[in-house]
mmCIF file of C-alpha atoms in Angstrom:
data_model
loop_
_atom_site.group_PDB
_atom_site.id
_atom_site.type_symbol
_atom_site.label_atom_id
_atom_site.label_comp_id
_atom_site.label_asym_id
_atom_site.label_seq_id
_atom_site.Cartn_x
_atom_site.Cartn_y
_atom_site.Cartn_z
ATOM 1 C CA UNK A 1 43.649 32.165 163.162
ATOM 2 C CA UNK A 2 46.749 30.107 162.400
ATOM 3 C CA UNK A 3 50.108 31.237 163.745
ATOM 4 C CA UNK A 4 52.796 32.236 161.261
ATOM 5 C CA UNK A 5 54.935 29.196 162.124
ATOM 6 C CA UNK A 6 52.129 26.721 161.376
ATOM 7 C CA UNK A 7 52.960 24.095 158.768
ATOM 8 C CA UNK A 8 50.107 23.965 156.255
ATOM 9 C CA UNK A 9 49.457 20.735 154.401
ATOM 10 C CA UNK A 10 46.690 19.129 152.389
ATOM 11 C CA UNK A 11 45.693 15.673 151.298
ATOM 12 C CA UNK A 12 42.765 13.565 150.240
ATOM 13 C CA UNK A 13 40.887 10.359 150.687
ATOM 14 C CA UNK A 14 41.329 9.173 147.112
ATOM 15 C CA UNK A 15 38.494 6.819 146.211
ATOM 16 C CA UNK A 16 37.139 4.770 143.334
ATOM 17 C CA UNK A 17 34.237 2.436 142.661
ATOM 18 C CA UNK A 18 30.462 2.434 142.680
ATOM 19 C CA UNK A 19 28.595 0.738 145.476
ATOM 20 C CA UNK A 20 31.675 -0.825 147.047
ATOM 21 C CA UNK A 21 34.134 2.029 147.468
ATOM 22 C CA UNK A 22 37.875 1.528 147.760
ATOM 23 C CA UNK A 23 40.328 4.135 149.032
ATOM 24 C CA UNK A 24 44.037 4.496 148.350
ATOM 25 C CA UNK A 25 46.705 4.232 151.042
ATOM 26 C CA UNK A 26 50.400 4.592 150.322
ATOM 27 C CA UNK A 27 53.549 3.284 151.946
ATOM 28 C CA UNK A 28 56.227 5.916 152.595
ATOM 29 C CA UNK A 29 59.668 4.340 152.853
ATOM 30 C CA UNK A 30 61.155 7.440 154.486
ATOM 31 C CA UNK A 31 58.946 6.899 157.538
ATOM 32 C CA UNK A 32 58.124 3.216 156.971
ATOM 33 C CA UNK A 33 54.455 3.970 157.482
ATOM 34 C CA UNK A 34 51.120 3.648 155.678
ATOM 35 C CA UNK A 35 49.394 6.938 155.058
ATOM 36 C CA UNK A 36 46.719 8.813 153.176
ATOM 37 C CA UNK A 37 48.327 10.908 150.423
ATOM 38 C CA UNK A 38 49.192 14.363 151.744
ATOM 39 C CA UNK A 39 51.969 16.933 151.810
ATOM 40 C CA UNK A 40 52.958 20.513 152.538
ATOM 41 C CA UNK A 41 51.742 23.471 150.504
ATOM 42 C CA UNK A 42 54.196 24.935 148.029
ATOM 43 C CA UNK A 43 54.775 28.690 148.014
ATOM 44 C CA UNK A 44 51.866 30.462 146.320
ATOM 45 C CA UNK A 45 49.614 27.393 146.457
ATOM 46 C CA UNK A 46 46.079 27.052 147.773
ATOM 47 C CA UNK A 47 44.977 24.208 150.019
ATOM 48 C CA UNK A 48 42.799 22.497 147.344
ATOM 49 C CA UNK A 49 45.552 22.796 144.730
ATOM 50 C CA UNK A 50 48.031 21.218 147.134
ATOM 51 C CA UNK A 51 45.643 18.329 147.777
ATOM 52 C CA UNK A 52 45.295 17.584 144.052
ATOM 53 C CA UNK A 53 49.033 17.910 143.434
ATOM 54 C CA UNK A 54 50.014 15.692 146.359
ATOM 55 C CA UNK A 55 47.566 12.997 145.281
ATOM 56 C CA UNK A 56 49.032 13.011 141.785
ATOM 57 C CA UNK A 57 52.645 12.991 142.973
ATOM 58 C CA UNK A 58 52.181 10.220 145.523
ATOM 59 C CA UNK A 59 49.664 7.985 143.750
ATOM 60 C CA UNK A 60 49.942 8.774 140.033
ATOM 61 C CA UNK A 61 46.188 9.476 139.830
ATOM 62 C CA UNK A 62 44.492 12.593 138.558
ATOM 63 C CA UNK A 63 41.513 13.375 140.762
ATOM 64 C CA UNK A 64 38.480 15.606 141.174
ATOM 65 C CA UNK A 65 37.917 17.058 144.616
ATOM 66 C CA UNK A 66 34.611 16.636 146.396
ATOM 67 C CA UNK A 67 33.629 17.574 149.926
ATOM 68 C CA UNK A 68 35.972 18.745 152.629
ATOM 69 C CA UNK A 69 36.298 15.728 154.936
ATOM 70 C CA UNK A 70 38.304 16.910 157.935
ATOM 71 C CA UNK A 71 41.017 19.165 159.265
ATOM 72 C CA UNK A 72 43.529 17.620 161.636
ATOM 73 C CA UNK A 73 46.077 19.356 163.843
ATOM 74 C CA UNK A 74 49.168 17.984 165.495
ATOM 75 C CA UNK A 75 52.784 18.901 166.205
ATOM 76 C CA UNK A 76 55.565 18.138 163.708
ATOM 77 C CA UNK A 77 59.213 18.973 164.228
ATOM 78 C CA UNK A 78 58.277 21.178 167.144
ATOM 79 C CA UNK A 79 55.795 23.254 165.126
ATOM 80 C CA UNK A 80 52.014 23.130 164.861
ATOM 81 C CA UNK A 81 50.801 21.401 161.702
ATOM 82 C CA UNK A 82 47.359 21.655 160.089
ATOM 83 C CA UNK A 83 46.267 19.262 157.352
ATOM 84 C CA UNK A 84 43.039 19.650 155.358
ATOM 85 C CA UNK A 85 41.615 16.533 153.712
ATOM 86 C CA UNK A 86 39.105 16.378 150.873
ATOM 87 C CA UNK A 87 37.331 13.479 149.284
ATOM 88 C CA UNK A 88 38.856 13.007 145.818
ATOM 89 C CA UNK A 89 37.483 10.763 143.077
ATOM 90 C CA UNK A 90 40.172 9.073 140.981
ATOM 91 C CA UNK A 91 39.531 9.781 137.304
ATOM 92 C CA UNK A 92 42.599 8.403 135.543
ATOM 93 C CA UNK A 93 46.182 7.371 136.152
ATOM 94 C CA UNK A 94 48.281 4.519 137.475
ATOM 95 C CA UNK A 95 50.649 4.090 140.375
ATOM 96 C CA UNK A 96 54.388 3.935 139.788
ATOM 97 C CA UNK A 97 56.728 3.489 142.764
ATOM 98 C CA UNK A 98 58.570 6.723 143.457
ATOM 99 C CA UNK A 99 60.892 8.298 146.013
ATOM 100 C CA UNK A 100 58.022 9.291 148.283
ATOM 101 C CA UNK A 101 55.815 6.202 148.022
ATOM 102 C CA UNK A 102 56.919 2.710 147.056
ATOM 103 C CA UNK A 103 53.559 0.919 147.310
ATOM 104 C CA UNK A 104 49.866 1.749 146.922
ATOM 105 C CA UNK A 105 46.927 -0.381 148.004
ATOM 106 C CA UNK A 106 43.266 0.063 147.098
ATOM 107 C CA UNK A 107 41.220 -1.126 150.081
ATOM 108 C CA UNK A 108 37.728 -0.919 151.551
ATOM 109 C CA UNK A 109 37.564 1.884 154.104
ATOM 110 C CA UNK A 110 37.596 -0.427 157.129
ATOM 111 C CA UNK A 111 40.668 -2.285 155.841
ATOM 112 C CA UNK A 112 42.424 0.982 155.041
ATOM 113 C CA UNK A 113 41.722 2.232 158.570
ATOM 114 C CA UNK A 114 43.268 -0.936 159.984
ATOM 115 C CA UNK A 115 46.398 -0.467 157.854
ATOM 116 C CA UNK A 116 47.241 3.227 158.233
ATOM 117 C CA UNK A 117 49.814 4.033 160.885
ATOM 118 C CA UNK A 118 48.660 7.352 162.312
ATOM 119 C CA UNK A 119 45.571 7.816 164.458
ATOM 120 C CA UNK A 120 44.826 11.044 162.576
ATOM 121 C CA UNK A 121 44.454 9.109 159.316
ATOM 122 C CA UNK A 122 42.040 6.699 160.981
ATOM 123 C CA UNK A 123 39.997 9.679 162.187
ATOM 124 C CA UNK A 124 39.881 11.096 158.665
ATOM 125 C CA UNK A 125 38.725 7.758 157.250
ATOM 126 C CA UNK A 126 36.029 7.553 159.926
ATOM 127 C CA UNK A 127 34.774 11.009 158.925
ATOM 128 C CA UNK A 128 34.867 10.012 155.246
ATOM 129 C CA UNK A 129 32.750 6.925 155.948
ATOM 130 C CA UNK A 130 29.957 8.873 157.671
ATOM 131 C CA UNK A 131 28.283 9.776 154.361
ATOM 132 C CA UNK A 132 28.386 8.306 150.833
ATOM 133 C CA UNK A 133 31.534 9.012 148.834
ATOM 134 C CA UNK A 134 29.577 9.987 145.724
ATOM 135 C CA UNK A 135 27.783 13.226 146.605
ATOM 136 C CA UNK A 136 26.495 16.189 144.629
ATOM 137 C CA UNK A 137 28.974 19.053 144.974
ATOM 138 C CA UNK A 138 27.988 22.704 144.522
ATOM 139 C CA UNK A 139 30.398 25.657 144.422
ATOM 140 C CA UNK A 140 28.585 28.729 145.792
ATOM 141 C CA UNK A 141 30.648 31.871 145.143
ATOM 142 C CA UNK A 142 30.174 35.402 146.373
ATOM 143 C CA UNK A 143 31.038 37.884 143.647
ATOM 144 C CA UNK A 144 34.485 39.437 143.786
ATOM 145 C CA UNK A 145 35.259 43.022 144.764
ATOM 146 C CA UNK A 146 33.533 45.710 142.717
ATOM 147 C CA UNK A 147 34.460 48.929 144.472
ATOM 148 C CA UNK A 148 32.095 50.986 146.608
ATOM 149 C CA UNK A 149 28.511 51.431 145.529
ATOM 150 C CA UNK A 150 28.569 55.160 146.335
ATOM 151 C CA UNK A 151 31.473 55.656 143.930
ATOM 152 C CA UNK A 152 29.626 54.110 140.977
ATOM 153 C CA UNK A 153 27.488 56.695 139.153
ATOM 154 C CA UNK A 154 25.422 54.311 137.064
ATOM 155 C CA UNK A 155 22.904 51.518 137.568
ATOM 156 C CA UNK A 156 24.202 49.356 140.421
ATOM 157 C CA UNK A 157 23.298 46.220 138.459
ATOM 158 C CA UNK A 158 26.030 47.241 136.005
ATOM 159 C CA UNK A 159 28.772 47.923 138.564
ATOM 160 C CA UNK A 160 31.820 45.956 137.331
ATOM 161 C CA UNK A 161 34.661 44.281 139.142
ATOM 162 C CA UNK A 162 37.506 46.427 140.412
ATOM 163 C CA UNK A 163 41.149 45.604 139.687
ATOM 164 C CA UNK A 164 41.257 43.695 142.993
ATOM 165 C CA UNK A 165 38.070 41.906 141.974
ATOM 166 C CA UNK A 166 39.571 40.798 138.666
ATOM 167 C CA UNK A 167 42.502 39.295 140.585
ATOM 168 C CA UNK A 168 40.029 37.379 142.730
ATOM 169 C CA UNK A 169 38.125 36.235 139.630
ATOM 170 C CA UNK A 170 41.329 34.931 138.031
ATOM 171 C CA UNK A 171 42.159 33.078 141.254
ATOM 172 C CA UNK A 172 38.696 31.484 141.196
ATOM 173 C CA UNK A 173 39.253 30.546 137.552
ATOM 174 C CA UNK A 174 42.280 28.532 138.685
ATOM 175 C CA UNK A 175 40.637 27.076 141.800
ATOM 176 C CA UNK A 176 37.169 26.019 140.627
ATOM 177 C CA UNK A 177 38.358 23.442 138.023
ATOM 178 C CA UNK A 178 39.859 21.350 140.834
ATOM 179 C CA UNK A 179 36.276 20.413 141.757
ATOM 180 C CA UNK A 180 35.222 19.417 138.237
ATOM 181 C CA UNK A 181 32.545 22.007 137.448
ATOM 182 C CA UNK A 182 30.305 21.444 134.435
ATOM 183 C CA UNK A 183 27.802 24.326 134.691
ATOM 184 C CA UNK A 184 27.964 27.996 135.703
ATOM 185 C CA UNK A 185 25.039 30.098 137.001
ATOM 186 C CA UNK A 186 24.992 33.700 138.214
ATOM 187 C CA UNK A 187 22.675 36.271 139.708
ATOM 188 C CA UNK A 188 21.896 38.930 137.068
ATOM 189 C CA UNK A 189 24.533 41.430 138.190
ATOM 190 C CA UNK A 190 27.519 42.311 136.026
ATOM 191 C CA UNK A 191 29.861 41.703 138.984
ATOM 192 C CA UNK A 192 28.331 38.275 139.669
ATOM 193 C CA UNK A 193 28.675 37.214 136.043
ATOM 194 C CA UNK A 194 32.195 38.625 135.639
ATOM 195 C CA UNK A 195 33.371 36.710 138.717
ATOM 196 C CA UNK A 196 32.680 33.338 137.065
ATOM 197 C CA UNK A 197 32.793 34.198 133.347
ATOM 198 C CA UNK A 198 36.372 32.943 133.027
ATOM 199 C CA UNK A 199 35.338 29.540 134.338
ATOM 200 C CA UNK A 200 32.399 29.476 131.922
ATOM 201 C CA UNK A 201 34.683 30.428 129.047
ATOM 202 C CA UNK A 202 37.054 27.585 129.900
ATOM 203 C CA UNK A 203 34.118 25.160 130.000
ATOM 204 C CA UNK A 204 32.622 26.704 126.851
ATOM 205 C CA UNK A 205 29.222 27.065 128.516
ATOM 206 C CA UNK A 206 26.650 29.855 128.729
ATOM 207 C CA UNK A 207 25.961 31.465 132.116
ATOM 208 C CA UNK A 208 22.208 31.367 132.859
ATOM 209 C CA UNK A 209 21.010 34.344 134.937
ATOM 210 C CA UNK A 210 19.298 33.469 138.217
ATOM 211 C CA UNK A 211 16.992 36.312 139.370
ATOM 212 C CA UNK A 212 15.828 34.303 142.402
ATOM 213 C CA UNK A 213 19.424 34.299 143.678
ATOM 214 C CA UNK A 214 19.876 38.072 143.551
ATOM 215 C CA UNK A 215 19.221 40.098 146.694
ATOM 216 C CA UNK A 216 15.995 41.740 145.487
ATOM 217 C CA UNK A 217 14.792 38.475 143.909
ATOM 218 C CA UNK A 218 15.568 36.281 146.924
ATOM 219 C CA UNK A 219 14.174 38.179 149.902
ATOM 220 C CA UNK A 220 10.552 38.700 148.763
ATOM 221 C CA UNK A 221 10.212 34.891 148.544
ATOM 222 C CA UNK A 222 13.060 33.041 150.256
ATOM 223 C CA UNK A 223 11.371 29.676 149.737
ATOM 224 C CA UNK A 224 11.281 30.236 145.988
ATOM 225 C CA UNK A 225 14.986 31.083 146.066
ATOM 226 C CA UNK A 226 15.695 27.907 148.004
ATOM 227 C CA UNK A 227 13.681 25.812 145.558
ATOM 228 C CA UNK A 228 15.493 27.332 142.591
ATOM 229 C CA UNK A 229 18.856 26.588 144.190
ATOM 230 C CA UNK A 230 17.852 22.973 144.824
ATOM 231 C CA UNK A 231 16.753 22.682 141.192
ATOM 232 C CA UNK A 232 20.302 23.683 140.265
ATOM 233 C CA UNK A 233 21.711 21.153 142.737
ATOM 234 C CA UNK A 234 19.661 18.377 141.143
ATOM 235 C CA UNK A 235 20.908 19.042 137.599
ATOM 236 C CA UNK A 236 23.644 17.094 135.843
ATOM 237 C CA UNK A 237 27.253 17.829 136.696
ATOM 238 C CA UNK A 238 28.842 20.057 139.315
ATOM 239 C CA UNK A 239 27.430 23.618 139.236
ATOM 240 C CA UNK A 240 29.123 26.894 140.072
ATOM 241 C CA UNK A 241 26.667 29.510 141.374
ATOM 242 C CA UNK A 242 27.692 33.162 141.761
ATOM 243 C CA UNK A 243 25.508 35.249 144.056
ATOM 244 C CA UNK A 244 25.565 38.122 146.534
ATOM 245 C CA UNK A 245 26.436 38.689 150.164
ATOM 246 C CA UNK A 246 22.818 39.454 151.006
ATOM 247 C CA UNK A 247 21.743 35.988 149.822
ATOM 248 C CA UNK A 248 24.455 33.432 150.521
ATOM 249 C CA UNK A 249 24.519 33.396 154.373
ATOM 250 C CA UNK A 250 20.747 33.032 154.651
ATOM 251 C CA UNK A 251 20.573 30.421 151.892
ATOM 252 C CA UNK A 252 23.361 28.286 153.377
ATOM 253 C CA UNK A 253 21.828 28.526 156.850
ATOM 254 C CA UNK A 254 18.390 27.488 155.542
ATOM 255 C CA UNK A 255 19.924 24.500 153.751
ATOM 256 C CA UNK A 256 21.775 23.517 156.921
ATOM 257 C CA UNK A 257 18.660 23.887 159.084
ATOM 258 C CA UNK A 258 16.593 21.738 156.730
ATOM 259 C CA UNK A 259 19.264 19.022 156.848
ATOM 260 C CA UNK A 260 20.006 19.150 160.581
ATOM 261 C CA UNK A 261 23.572 20.301 159.880
ATOM 262 C CA UNK A 262 24.939 22.616 162.560
ATOM 263 C CA UNK A 263 27.007 25.594 161.399
ATOM 264 C CA UNK A 264 28.721 27.891 163.895
ATOM 265 C CA UNK A 265 28.430 30.834 161.514
ATOM 266 C CA UNK A 266 28.139 31.559 157.799
ATOM 267 C CA UNK A 267 30.812 34.055 156.708
ATOM 268 C CA UNK A 268 30.716 35.465 153.190
ATOM 269 C CA UNK A 269 33.654 37.612 152.078
ATOM 270 C CA UNK A 270 33.795 38.947 148.540
ATOM 271 C CA UNK A 271 35.459 36.395 146.294
ATOM 272 C CA UNK A 272 34.891 33.591 148.810
ATOM 273 C CA UNK A 273 33.493 30.128 148.157
ATOM 274 C CA UNK A 274 31.195 27.709 149.962
ATOM 275 C CA UNK A 275 31.889 24.085 149.015
ATOM 276 C CA UNK A 276 28.537 22.355 149.573
ATOM 277 C CA UNK A 277 27.882 18.617 149.291
ATOM 278 C CA UNK A 278 24.421 17.062 149.047
ATOM 279 C CA UNK A 279 22.955 13.597 148.930
ATOM 280 C CA UNK A 280 21.480 12.607 145.578
ATOM 281 C CA UNK A 281 17.753 13.238 145.128
ATOM 282 C CA UNK A 282 15.532 10.230 144.655
ATOM 283 C CA UNK A 283 14.641 9.274 141.063
ATOM 284 C CA UNK A 284 11.788 11.428 139.859
ATOM 285 C CA UNK A 285 12.320 13.900 142.697
ATOM 286 C CA UNK A 286 10.698 17.322 142.423
ATOM 287 C CA UNK A 287 10.804 20.422 144.609
ATOM 288 C CA UNK A 288 7.032 19.975 144.919
ATOM 289 C CA UNK A 289 7.744 16.897 147.065
ATOM 290 C CA UNK A 290 7.971 17.110 150.832
ATOM 291 C CA UNK A 291 11.202 18.767 152.092
ATOM 292 C CA UNK A 292 12.059 15.401 153.646
ATOM 293 C CA UNK A 293 12.648 14.107 150.097
ATOM 294 C CA UNK A 294 14.859 17.004 148.990
ATOM 295 C CA UNK A 295 18.635 16.635 148.524
ATOM 296 C CA UNK A 296 20.198 16.835 152.001
ATOM 297 C CA UNK A 297 23.156 19.068 152.741
ATOM 298 C CA UNK A 298 25.768 16.908 154.483
ATOM 299 C CA UNK A 299 28.852 19.122 154.298
ATOM 300 C CA UNK A 300 29.466 22.873 154.096
ATOM 301 C CA UNK A 301 33.054 24.106 153.963
ATOM 302 C CA UNK A 302 34.029 27.754 153.647
ATOM 303 C CA UNK A 303 37.045 28.899 151.639
ATOM 304 C CA UNK A 304 37.516 32.595 152.477
ATOM 305 C CA UNK A 305 39.632 33.303 149.414
ATOM 306 C CA UNK A 306 40.737 31.652 146.196
ATOM 307 C CA UNK A 307 44.029 33.502 146.503
ATOM 308 C CA UNK A 308 46.898 31.630 148.159
ATOM 309 C CA UNK A 309 47.649 32.715 151.714
ATOM 310 C CA UNK A 310 50.835 34.767 152.072
ATOM 311 C CA UNK A 311 53.771 32.752 153.321
ATOM 312 C CA UNK A 312 55.458 33.898 156.547
#
């Protein structure tokens, strides 16, 4: 739990290239240092939104967020400061010197690490370099609030979002595009579909129903649910998957166990999001292959809410 006087900030390892990856570092004349792009959250802003905004303001590049790379903590101006860094692929733009940054250099990771001034930035670059920059990102969402089951007189499959749930769904509609989604899937529950329908509408895509990722479809055959999820992972473009609290913790833990990724716990609040990043499957890969050939989970980051945290 962060104290109320903590300075929250966000940034990114902005990267480009295929094969040989280059990352962006910027010179800040105010401090006369070389840094990864980052900055403090504005009022009413989420951490991912701040990362995208700061990258654009400091580098001139629009970006798509990928995995969560690292969180660093240090003291600034006598207060604790926490900075979350994501990988961010540059998609378009150009650098123009500005009041915050007067120079940008695209460098291989090792050269960027040698140039940056702060040890914390070198640590972030080291974490970024541990796995490939170009990973398969999946946005696994638990449906938003839908009131209490005992207060709904009809079929529970048809229980809709509550007013609080609709606020969460609208927040997700603003947050999910930062990660460049292309597809939207949902367990066949009205509340699961409603949670991500706004995102699907914005993308102008249909929401396929995923019975294997509902609670009663998953638990009779967990392996089949896992295989179906990995089929979704292996498709084209970044998928959003909306499921239930009785599925997500077990599914994420199974994926982590298969990949040798250690997770302390797997929370799953309503309206929350797991940002999962996988290695690419081999060409011609199939879920009938040995699990050793399946896409490997290399990063799992939990966002407890798409709503911005209240400011102290």
